[in-house]
Amino acid sequence: MGVNNMAYLDGWKEFCYWIKMNPDAPLPDGVNLSELYRFAARYRLSYSYQGINLQDYPEQSVEAYGCLLGVFLAYSAFEQLYKAVGLTQIRGKHIVEEWAIENESIAEELRKSHRVIDFLHDKVDTNGLKRRIIEFKLGNNHNILILAQSIRHLVAHGVMTVHGGNVNSKTSIGFCNILKENLDNKTQYCFENYVLNPIIVK
């Protein structure tokens, strides 16, 4: 797989150069190179994604569906990075600390779109995820990654719709844009902390 052209994530080109110059050097504990390349491909797709093109749909509905798919792609990339750096295995508190985007102010902003959250809770089909959505809605945690995971789940299962729960397209667009921006930031953070920083001295 060619990786030198996948420079969209900050530091990816630097990482590839390090791999080329240090072919026998050990990677950080838990990092799987083939899974990391798979992550790079998913991130490249998410980064390059510019929305969808539909005929006979209102413009705002097309944008809203595009934003939903954008969250799906961004979450899929983050999920693959999580796998590539070994965080799917419980190592100390990493599984707790890193599977989260805890931000109270952003969480409060998202809670204003209560119809979206109610729709996600109604449609997800796992009790664990339903429970986490309720905890988020009640303010018992501020982990907005729960909402991104729920959207990913419903898009993958063909359940997600921009008008579910009487939600207008504008609300869906704003909701999804907030989630995607924070997912991208979290992905960058995890790549830097679990891949780049341990091997490259700044």
JSON list of C-alpha atoms in Angstrom, two decimals:
[
{"chain": "A", "resi": 1, "resn": "MET", "atom": "CA", "xyz": [0.00, 0.00, 0.00]},
{"chain": "A", "resi": 2, "resn": "GLY", "atom": "CA", "xyz": [1.39, 3.42, -0.90]},
{"chain": "A", "resi": 3, "resn": "VAL", "atom": "CA", "xyz": [1.31, 5.84, 2.01]},
{"chain": "A", "resi": 4, "resn": "ASN", "atom": "CA", "xyz": [3.56, 8.74, 1.04]},
{"chain": "A", "resi": 5, "resn": "ASN", "atom": "CA", "xyz": [0.69, 10.61, -0.57]},
{"chain": "A", "resi": 6, "resn": "MET", "atom": "CA", "xyz": [-1.52, 10.36, 2.51]},
{"chain": "A", "resi": 7, "resn": "ALA", "atom": "CA", "xyz": [-0.32, 13.56, 4.16]},
{"chain": "A", "resi": 8, "resn": "TYR", "atom": "CA", "xyz": [-3.68, 14.92, 5.22]},
{"chain": "A", "resi": 9, "resn": "LEU", "atom": "CA", "xyz": [-3.31, 14.17, 8.91]},
{"chain": "A", "resi": 10, "resn": "ASP", "atom": "CA", "xyz": [-0.77, 16.50, 10.51]},
{"chain": "A", "resi": 11, "resn": "GLY", "atom": "CA", "xyz": [2.41, 14.50, 11.07]},
{"chain": "A", "resi": 12, "resn": "TRP", "atom": "CA", "xyz": [1.54, 11.59, 8.77]},
{"chain": "A", "resi": 13, "resn": "LYS", "atom": "CA", "xyz": [4.20, 12.46, 6.20]},
{"chain": "A", "resi": 14, "resn": "GLU", "atom": "CA", "xyz": [6.70, 12.83, 9.03]},
{"chain": "A", "resi": 15, "resn": "PHE", "atom": "CA", "xyz": [5.74, 9.40, 10.35]},
{"chain": "A", "resi": 16, "resn": "CYS", "atom": "CA", "xyz": [6.11, 7.79, 6.92]},
{"chain": "A", "resi": 17, "resn": "TYR", "atom": "CA", "xyz": [9.57, 9.34, 6.54]},
{"chain": "A", "resi": 18, "resn": "TRP", "atom": "CA", "xyz": [10.55, 7.97, 9.96]},
{"chain": "A", "resi": 19, "resn": "ILE", "atom": "CA", "xyz": [9.38, 4.49, 8.92]},
{"chain": "A", "resi": 20, "resn": "LYS", "atom": "CA", "xyz": [11.42, 4.72, 5.73]},
{"chain": "A", "resi": 21, "resn": "MET", "atom": "CA", "xyz": [14.56, 5.83, 7.57]},
{"chain": "A", "resi": 22, "resn": "ASN", "atom": "CA", "xyz": [14.13, 3.43, 10.51]},
{"chain": "A", "resi": 23, "resn": "PRO", "atom": "CA", "xyz": [12.79, 0.21, 8.98]},
{"chain": "A", "resi": 24, "resn": "ASP", "atom": "CA", "xyz": [14.00, -1.98, 11.85]},
{"chain": "A", "resi": 25, "resn": "ALA", "atom": "CA", "xyz": [13.12, 0.33, 14.73]},
{"chain": "A", "resi": 26, "resn": "PRO", "atom": "CA", "xyz": [10.37, -0.83, 17.08]},
{"chain": "A", "resi": 27, "resn": "LEU", "atom": "CA", "xyz": [7.04, 0.94, 17.02]},
{"chain": "A", "resi": 28, "resn": "PRO", "atom": "CA", "xyz": [5.41, 2.22, 20.21]},
{"chain": "A", "resi": 29, "resn": "ASP", "atom": "CA", "xyz": [3.85, -0.46, 22.39]},
{"chain": "A", "resi": 30, "resn": "GLY", "atom": "CA", "xyz": [0.54, -1.64, 20.95]},
{"chain": "A", "resi": 31, "resn": "VAL", "atom": "CA", "xyz": [0.89, 0.01, 17.53]},
{"chain": "A", "resi": 32, "resn": "ASN", "atom": "CA", "xyz": [0.14, -2.23, 14.54]},
{"chain": "A", "resi": 33, "resn": "LEU", "atom": "CA", "xyz": [1.60, -0.84, 11.31]},
{"chain": "A", "resi": 34, "resn": "SER", "atom": "CA", "xyz": [-0.79, -2.56, 8.88]},
{"chain": "A", "resi": 35, "resn": "GLU", "atom": "CA", "xyz": [-3.78, -1.37, 10.92]},
{"chain": "A", "resi": 36, "resn": "LEU", "atom": "CA", "xyz": [-2.25, 2.12, 10.98]},
{"chain": "A", "resi": 37, "resn": "TYR", "atom": "CA", "xyz": [-2.02, 2.15, 7.18]},
{"chain": "A", "resi": 38, "resn": "ARG", "atom": "CA", "xyz": [-5.66, 1.10, 7.07]},
{"chain": "A", "resi": 39, "resn": "PHE", "atom": "CA", "xyz": [-6.44, 4.04, 9.35]},
{"chain": "A", "resi": 40, "resn": "ALA", "atom": "CA", "xyz": [-4.58, 6.40, 7.01]},
{"chain": "A", "resi": 41, "resn": "ALA", "atom": "CA", "xyz": [-6.73, 5.25, 4.11]},
{"chain": "A", "resi": 42, "resn": "ARG", "atom": "CA", "xyz": [-9.94, 5.79, 6.09]},
{"chain": "A", "resi": 43, "resn": "TYR", "atom": "CA", "xyz": [-8.80, 9.18, 7.29]},
{"chain": "A", "resi": 44, "resn": "ARG", "atom": "CA", "xyz": [-7.88, 10.18, 3.76]},
{"chain": "A", "resi": 45, "resn": "LEU", "atom": "CA", "xyz": [-11.37, 9.26, 2.61]},
{"chain": "A", "resi": 46, "resn": "SER", "atom": "CA", "xyz": [-12.95, 11.21, 5.45]},
{"chain": "A", "resi": 47, "resn": "TYR", "atom": "CA", "xyz": [-10.69, 14.20, 4.84]},
{"chain": "A", "resi": 48, "resn": "SER", "atom": "CA", "xyz": [-11.38, 14.22, 1.10]},
{"chain": "A", "resi": 49, "resn": "TYR", "atom": "CA", "xyz": [-15.14, 13.80, 1.48]},
{"chain": "A", "resi": 50, "resn": "GLN", "atom": "CA", "xyz": [-17.07, 16.83, 0.22]},
{"chain": "A", "resi": 51, "resn": "GLY", "atom": "CA", "xyz": [-20.68, 15.70, 0.64]},
{"chain": "A", "resi": 52, "resn": "ILE", "atom": "CA", "xyz": [-23.12, 13.96, -1.66]},
{"chain": "A", "resi": 53, "resn": "ASN", "atom": "CA", "xyz": [-25.02, 14.80, -4.84]},
{"chain": "A", "resi": 54, "resn": "LEU", "atom": "CA", "xyz": [-28.70, 13.83, -5.04]},
{"chain": "A", "resi": 55, "resn": "GLN", "atom": "CA", "xyz": [-31.36, 14.59, -7.61]},
{"chain": "A", "resi": 56, "resn": "ASP", "atom": "CA", "xyz": [-34.87, 15.73, -6.65]},
{"chain": "A", "resi": 57, "resn": "TYR", "atom": "CA", "xyz": [-33.94, 16.51, -3.03]},
{"chain": "A", "resi": 58, "resn": "PRO", "atom": "CA", "xyz": [-34.08, 19.93, -1.36]},
{"chain": "A", "resi": 59, "resn": "GLU", "atom": "CA", "xyz": [-30.62, 21.45, -1.12]},
{"chain": "A", "resi": 60, "resn": "GLN", "atom": "CA", "xyz": [-30.65, 21.56, 2.68]},
{"chain": "A", "resi": 61, "resn": "SER", "atom": "CA", "xyz": [-31.70, 17.90, 2.90]},
{"chain": "A", "resi": 62, "resn": "VAL", "atom": "CA", "xyz": [-28.80, 16.92, 0.65]},
{"chain": "A", "resi": 63, "resn": "GLU", "atom": "CA", "xyz": [-26.41, 18.87, 2.87]},
{"chain": "A", "resi": 64, "resn": "ALA", "atom": "CA", "xyz": [-27.85, 17.26, 5.99]},
{"chain": "A", "resi": 65, "resn": "TYR", "atom": "CA", "xyz": [-27.49, 13.72, 4.63]},
{"chain": "A", "resi": 66, "resn": "GLY", "atom": "CA", "xyz": [-23.98, 14.61, 3.56]},
{"chain": "A", "resi": 67, "resn": "CYS", "atom": "CA", "xyz": [-23.14, 15.76, 7.07]},
{"chain": "A", "resi": 68, "resn": "LEU", "atom": "CA", "xyz": [-24.45, 12.52, 8.56]},
{"chain": "A", "resi": 69, "resn": "LEU", "atom": "CA", "xyz": [-22.20, 10.54, 6.26]},
{"chain": "A", "resi": 70, "resn": "GLY", "atom": "CA", "xyz": [-19.34, 12.86, 7.17]},
{"chain": "A", "resi": 71, "resn": "VAL", "atom": "CA", "xyz": [-19.73, 11.93, 10.84]},
{"chain": "A", "resi": 72, "resn": "PHE", "atom": "CA", "xyz": [-19.88, 8.26, 9.85]},
{"chain": "A", "resi": 73, "resn": "LEU", "atom": "CA", "xyz": [-16.59, 8.51, 7.93]},
{"chain": "A", "resi": 74, "resn": "ALA", "atom": "CA", "xyz": [-14.85, 10.54, 10.62]},
{"chain": "A", "resi": 75, "resn": "TYR", "atom": "CA", "xyz": [-15.92, 8.11, 13.34]},
{"chain": "A", "resi": 76, "resn": "SER", "atom": "CA", "xyz": [-14.84, 5.12, 11.24]},
{"chain": "A", "resi": 77, "resn": "ALA", "atom": "CA", "xyz": [-11.38, 6.66, 10.87]},
{"chain": "A", "resi": 78, "resn": "PHE", "atom": "CA", "xyz": [-11.12, 7.36, 14.60]},
{"chain": "A", "resi": 79, "resn": "GLU", "atom": "CA", "xyz": [-12.31, 3.85, 15.41]},
{"chain": "A", "resi": 80, "resn": "GLN", "atom": "CA", "xyz": [-9.65, 2.37, 13.13]},
{"chain": "A", "resi": 81, "resn": "LEU", "atom": "CA", "xyz": [-6.92, 4.50, 14.73]},
{"chain": "A", "resi": 82, "resn": "TYR", "atom": "CA", "xyz": [-8.12, 3.31, 18.13]},
{"chain": "A", "resi": 83, "resn": "LYS", "atom": "CA", "xyz": [-7.63, -0.25, 16.91]},
{"chain": "A", "resi": 84, "resn": "ALA", "atom": "CA", "xyz": [-4.27, 0.50, 15.28]},
{"chain": "A", "resi": 85, "resn": "VAL", "atom": "CA", "xyz": [-2.73, 1.89, 18.47]},
{"chain": "A", "resi": 86, "resn": "GLY", "atom": "CA", "xyz": [-4.02, -0.93, 20.66]},
{"chain": "A", "resi": 87, "resn": "LEU", "atom": "CA", "xyz": [-6.54, 1.04, 22.68]},
{"chain": "A", "resi": 88, "resn": "THR", "atom": "CA", "xyz": [-9.22, -1.58, 22.11]},
{"chain": "A", "resi": 89, "resn": "GLN", "atom": "CA", "xyz": [-7.35, -3.61, 24.70]},
{"chain": "A", "resi": 90, "resn": "ILE", "atom": "CA", "xyz": [-7.64, -2.42, 28.28]},
{"chain": "A", "resi": 91, "resn": "ARG", "atom": "CA", "xyz": [-4.27, -0.99, 29.28]},
{"chain": "A", "resi": 92, "resn": "GLY", "atom": "CA", "xyz": [-4.47, 0.85, 32.56]},
{"chain": "A", "resi": 93, "resn": "LYS", "atom": "CA", "xyz": [-6.97, 3.67, 32.21]},
{"chain": "A", "resi": 94, "resn": "HIS", "atom": "CA", "xyz": [-6.37, 4.33, 28.52]},
{"chain": "A", "resi": 95, "resn": "ILE", "atom": "CA", "xyz": [-9.61, 2.73, 27.42]},
{"chain": "A", "resi": 96, "resn": "VAL", "atom": "CA", "xyz": [-11.50, 5.10, 29.73]},
{"chain": "A", "resi": 97, "resn": "GLU", "atom": "CA", "xyz": [-9.46, 8.24, 29.20]},
{"chain": "A", "resi": 98, "resn": "GLU", "atom": "CA", "xyz": [-9.20, 8.12, 25.42]},
{"chain": "A", "resi": 99, "resn": "TRP", "atom": "CA", "xyz": [-12.60, 6.79, 24.40]},
{"chain": "A", "resi": 100, "resn": "ALA", "atom": "CA", "xyz": [-14.10, 10.13, 25.27]},
{"chain": "A", "resi": 101, "resn": "ILE", "atom": "CA", "xyz": [-14.40, 13.69, 24.12]},
{"chain": "A", "resi": 102, "resn": "GLU", "atom": "CA", "xyz": [-15.35, 15.35, 27.38]},
{"chain": "A", "resi": 103, "resn": "ASN", "atom": "CA", "xyz": [-16.33, 18.97, 26.86]},
{"chain": "A", "resi": 104, "resn": "GLU", "atom": "CA", "xyz": [-19.11, 20.39, 28.98]},
{"chain": "A", "resi": 105, "resn": "SER", "atom": "CA", "xyz": [-19.75, 23.53, 26.91]},
{"chain": "A", "resi": 106, "resn": "ILE", "atom": "CA", "xyz": [-19.97, 21.58, 23.64]},
{"chain": "A", "resi": 107, "resn": "ALA", "atom": "CA", "xyz": [-22.12, 18.93, 25.32]},
{"chain": "A", "resi": 108, "resn": "GLU", "atom": "CA", "xyz": [-24.52, 21.62, 26.53]},
{"chain": "A", "resi": 109, "resn": "GLU", "atom": "CA", "xyz": [-24.73, 23.04, 23.01]},
{"chain": "A", "resi": 110, "resn": "LEU", "atom": "CA", "xyz": [-25.57, 19.60, 21.61]},
{"chain": "A", "resi": 111, "resn": "ARG", "atom": "CA", "xyz": [-28.18, 18.96, 24.32]},
{"chain": "A", "resi": 112, "resn": "LYS", "atom": "CA", "xyz": [-30.17, 21.87, 22.91]},
{"chain": "A", "resi": 113, "resn": "SER", "atom": "CA", "xyz": [-30.92, 19.57, 19.96]},
{"chain": "A", "resi": 114, "resn": "HIS", "atom": "CA", "xyz": [-32.90, 17.30, 22.26]},
{"chain": "A", "resi": 115, "resn": "ARG", "atom": "CA", "xyz": [-35.00, 15.90, 19.41]},
{"chain": "A", "resi": 116, "resn": "VAL", "atom": "CA", "xyz": [-31.87, 14.58, 17.69]},
{"chain": "A", "resi": 117, "resn": "ILE", "atom": "CA", "xyz": [-30.71, 12.94, 20.92]},
{"chain": "A", "resi": 118, "resn": "ASP", "atom": "CA", "xyz": [-34.16, 11.45, 21.55]},
{"chain": "A", "resi": 119, "resn": "PHE", "atom": "CA", "xyz": [-34.20, 10.04, 18.01]},
{"chain": "A", "resi": 120, "resn": "LEU", "atom": "CA", "xyz": [-30.77, 8.46, 18.51]},
{"chain": "A", "resi": 121, "resn": "HIS", "atom": "CA", "xyz": [-31.90, 6.93, 21.78]},
{"chain": "A", "resi": 122, "resn": "ASP", "atom": "CA", "xyz": [-35.10, 5.60, 20.24]},
{"chain": "A", "resi": 123, "resn": "LYS", "atom": "CA", "xyz": [-33.41, 4.00, 17.23]},
{"chain": "A", "resi": 124, "resn": "VAL", "atom": "CA", "xyz": [-30.17, 2.46, 18.54]},
{"chain": "A", "resi": 125, "resn": "ASP", "atom": "CA", "xyz": [-30.64, -1.22, 19.24]},
{"chain": "A", "resi": 126, "resn": "THR", "atom": "CA", "xyz": [-28.12, -1.88, 22.00]},
{"chain": "A", "resi": 127, "resn": "ASN", "atom": "CA", "xyz": [-29.01, -1.38, 25.63]},
{"chain": "A", "resi": 128, "resn": "GLY", "atom": "CA", "xyz": [-25.52, -0.23, 26.52]},
{"chain": "A", "resi": 129, "resn": "LEU", "atom": "CA", "xyz": [-25.59, 2.57, 23.98]},
{"chain": "A", "resi": 130, "resn": "LYS", "atom": "CA", "xyz": [-29.13, 3.54, 24.98]},
{"chain": "A", "resi": 131, "resn": "ARG", "atom": "CA", "xyz": [-27.98, 3.82, 28.57]},
{"chain": "A", "resi": 132, "resn": "ARG", "atom": "CA", "xyz": [-24.99, 6.00, 27.66]},
{"chain": "A", "resi": 133, "resn": "ILE", "atom": "CA", "xyz": [-27.21, 8.32, 25.62]},
{"chain": "A", "resi": 134, "resn": "ILE", "atom": "CA", "xyz": [-29.53, 8.76, 28.60]},
{"chain": "A", "resi": 135, "resn": "GLU", "atom": "CA", "xyz": [-26.57, 9.48, 30.88]},
{"chain": "A", "resi": 136, "resn": "PHE", "atom": "CA", "xyz": [-25.36, 12.10, 28.42]},
{"chain": "A", "resi": 137, "resn": "LYS", "atom": "CA", "xyz": [-28.81, 13.67, 28.05]},
{"chain": "A", "resi": 138, "resn": "LEU", "atom": "CA", "xyz": [-29.16, 13.93, 31.84]},
{"chain": "A", "resi": 139, "resn": "GLY", "atom": "CA", "xyz": [-25.77, 15.62, 32.10]},
{"chain": "A", "resi": 140, "resn": "ASN", "atom": "CA", "xyz": [-24.18, 12.79, 34.07]},
{"chain": "A", "resi": 141, "resn": "ASN", "atom": "CA", "xyz": [-21.32, 12.84, 31.56]},
{"chain": "A", "resi": 142, "resn": "HIS", "atom": "CA", "xyz": [-20.24, 15.17, 28.76]},
{"chain": "A", "resi": 143, "resn": "ASN", "atom": "CA", "xyz": [-18.76, 12.59, 26.39]},
{"chain": "A", "resi": 144, "resn": "ILE", "atom": "CA", "xyz": [-19.95, 13.74, 22.97]},
{"chain": "A", "resi": 145, "resn": "LEU", "atom": "CA", "xyz": [-18.28, 10.72, 21.37]},
{"chain": "A", "resi": 146, "resn": "ILE", "atom": "CA", "xyz": [-21.36, 8.75, 22.48]},
{"chain": "A", "resi": 147, "resn": "LEU", "atom": "CA", "xyz": [-23.46, 10.73, 20.00]},
{"chain": "A", "resi": 148, "resn": "ALA", "atom": "CA", "xyz": [-20.98, 10.23, 17.17]},
{"chain": "A", "resi": 149, "resn": "GLN", "atom": "CA", "xyz": [-20.93, 6.49, 17.86]},
{"chain": "A", "resi": 150, "resn": "SER", "atom": "CA", "xyz": [-24.74, 6.44, 17.78]},
{"chain": "A", "resi": 151, "resn": "ILE", "atom": "CA", "xyz": [-24.84, 8.20, 14.40]},
{"chain": "A", "resi": 152, "resn": "ARG", "atom": "CA", "xyz": [-22.22, 5.81, 13.03]},
{"chain": "A", "resi": 153, "resn": "HIS", "atom": "CA", "xyz": [-24.32, 2.88, 14.28]},
{"chain": "A", "resi": 154, "resn": "LEU", "atom": "CA", "xyz": [-27.55, 4.12, 12.71]},
{"chain": "A", "resi": 155, "resn": "VAL", "atom": "CA", "xyz": [-25.98, 5.13, 9.39]},
{"chain": "A", "resi": 156, "resn": "ALA", "atom": "CA", "xyz": [-24.31, 1.72, 9.10]},
{"chain": "A", "resi": 157, "resn": "HIS", "atom": "CA", "xyz": [-27.63, 0.00, 9.76]},
{"chain": "A", "resi": 158, "resn": "GLY", "atom": "CA", "xyz": [-29.61, 2.20, 7.38]},
{"chain": "A", "resi": 159, "resn": "VAL", "atom": "CA", "xyz": [-31.79, 3.72, 10.10]},
{"chain": "A", "resi": 160, "resn": "MET", "atom": "CA", "xyz": [-30.51, 7.30, 10.23]},
{"chain": "A", "resi": 161, "resn": "THR", "atom": "CA", "xyz": [-32.58, 10.02, 8.57]},
{"chain": "A", "resi": 162, "resn": "VAL", "atom": "CA", "xyz": [-32.20, 13.80, 8.65]},
{"chain": "A", "resi": 163, "resn": "HIS", "atom": "CA", "xyz": [-35.89, 14.25, 9.41]},
{"chain": "A", "resi": 164, "resn": "GLY", "atom": "CA", "xyz": [-36.28, 11.59, 12.10]},
{"chain": "A", "resi": 165, "resn": "GLY", "atom": "CA", "xyz": [-38.01, 12.78, 15.25]},
{"chain": "A", "resi": 166, "resn": "ASN", "atom": "CA", "xyz": [-39.29, 15.90, 13.49]},
{"chain": "A", "resi": 167, "resn": "VAL", "atom": "CA", "xyz": [-35.77, 17.34, 13.33]},
{"chain": "A", "resi": 168, "resn": "ASN", "atom": "CA", "xyz": [-35.21, 19.97, 10.64]},
{"chain": "A", "resi": 169, "resn": "SER", "atom": "CA", "xyz": [-32.26, 19.78, 8.29]},
{"chain": "A", "resi": 170, "resn": "LYS", "atom": "CA", "xyz": [-30.58, 22.90, 9.67]},
{"chain": "A", "resi": 171, "resn": "THR", "atom": "CA", "xyz": [-30.46, 21.37, 13.15]},
{"chain": "A", "resi": 172, "resn": "SER", "atom": "CA", "xyz": [-29.03, 18.11, 11.81]},
{"chain": "A", "resi": 173, "resn": "ILE", "atom": "CA", "xyz": [-26.33, 19.98, 9.89]},
{"chain": "A", "resi": 174, "resn": "GLY", "atom": "CA", "xyz": [-25.22, 22.01, 12.89]},
{"chain": "A", "resi": 175, "resn": "PHE", "atom": "CA", "xyz": [-25.28, 18.96, 15.17]},
{"chain": "A", "resi": 176, "resn": "CYS", "atom": "CA", "xyz": [-23.19, 16.86, 12.79]},
{"chain": "A", "resi": 177, "resn": "ASN", "atom": "CA", "xyz": [-20.70, 19.62, 12.01]},
{"chain": "A", "resi": 178, "resn": "ILE", "atom": "CA", "xyz": [-19.91, 20.03, 15.72]},
{"chain": "A", "resi": 179, "resn": "LEU", "atom": "CA", "xyz": [-19.39, 16.28, 16.10]},
{"chain": "A", "resi": 180, "resn": "LYS", "atom": "CA", "xyz": [-17.18, 15.95, 13.03]},
{"chain": "A", "resi": 181, "resn": "GLU", "atom": "CA", "xyz": [-14.93, 18.84, 13.99]},
{"chain": "A", "resi": 182, "resn": "ASN", "atom": "CA", "xyz": [-14.37, 17.36, 17.43]},
{"chain": "A", "resi": 183, "resn": "LEU", "atom": "CA", "xyz": [-13.85, 13.86, 16.05]},
{"chain": "A", "resi": 184, "resn": "ASP", "atom": "CA", "xyz": [-11.16, 15.18, 13.71]},
{"chain": "A", "resi": 185, "resn": "ASN", "atom": "CA", "xyz": [-9.46, 16.98, 16.60]},
{"chain": "A", "resi": 186, "resn": "LYS", "atom": "CA", "xyz": [-9.58, 13.84, 18.75]},
{"chain": "A", "resi": 187, "resn": "THR", "atom": "CA", "xyz": [-8.13, 11.74, 15.94]},
{"chain": "A", "resi": 188, "resn": "GLN", "atom": "CA", "xyz": [-5.25, 14.20, 15.56]},
{"chain": "A", "resi": 189, "resn": "TYR", "atom": "CA", "xyz": [-4.64, 14.15, 19.32]},
{"chain": "A", "resi": 190, "resn": "CYS", "atom": "CA", "xyz": [-4.54, 10.34, 19.53]},
{"chain": "A", "resi": 191, "resn": "PHE", "atom": "CA", "xyz": [-2.25, 10.04, 16.50]},
{"chain": "A", "resi": 192, "resn": "GLU", "atom": "CA", "xyz": [0.20, 12.53, 17.96]},
{"chain": "A", "resi": 193, "resn": "ASN", "atom": "CA", "xyz": [0.19, 11.05, 21.47]},
{"chain": "A", "resi": 194, "resn": "TYR", "atom": "CA", "xyz": [0.22, 7.33, 20.66]},
{"chain": "A", "resi": 195, "resn": "VAL", "atom": "CA", "xyz": [2.14, 7.24, 17.38]},
{"chain": "A", "resi": 196, "resn": "LEU", "atom": "CA", "xyz": [4.13, 10.34, 16.53]},
{"chain": "A", "resi": 197, "resn": "ASN", "atom": "CA", "xyz": [5.40, 11.71, 19.85]},
{"chain": "A", "resi": 198, "resn": "PRO", "atom": "CA", "xyz": [6.80, 8.40, 21.18]},
{"chain": "A", "resi": 199, "resn": "ILE", "atom": "CA", "xyz": [9.08, 7.95, 18.14]},
{"chain": "A", "resi": 200, "resn": "ILE", "atom": "CA", "xyz": [9.97, 11.46, 16.96]},
{"chain": "A", "resi": 201, "resn": "VAL", "atom": "CA", "xyz": [11.81, 13.95, 19.14]},
{"chain": "A", "resi": 202, "resn": "LYS", "atom": "CA", "xyz": [10.46, 17.41, 18.43]}
]
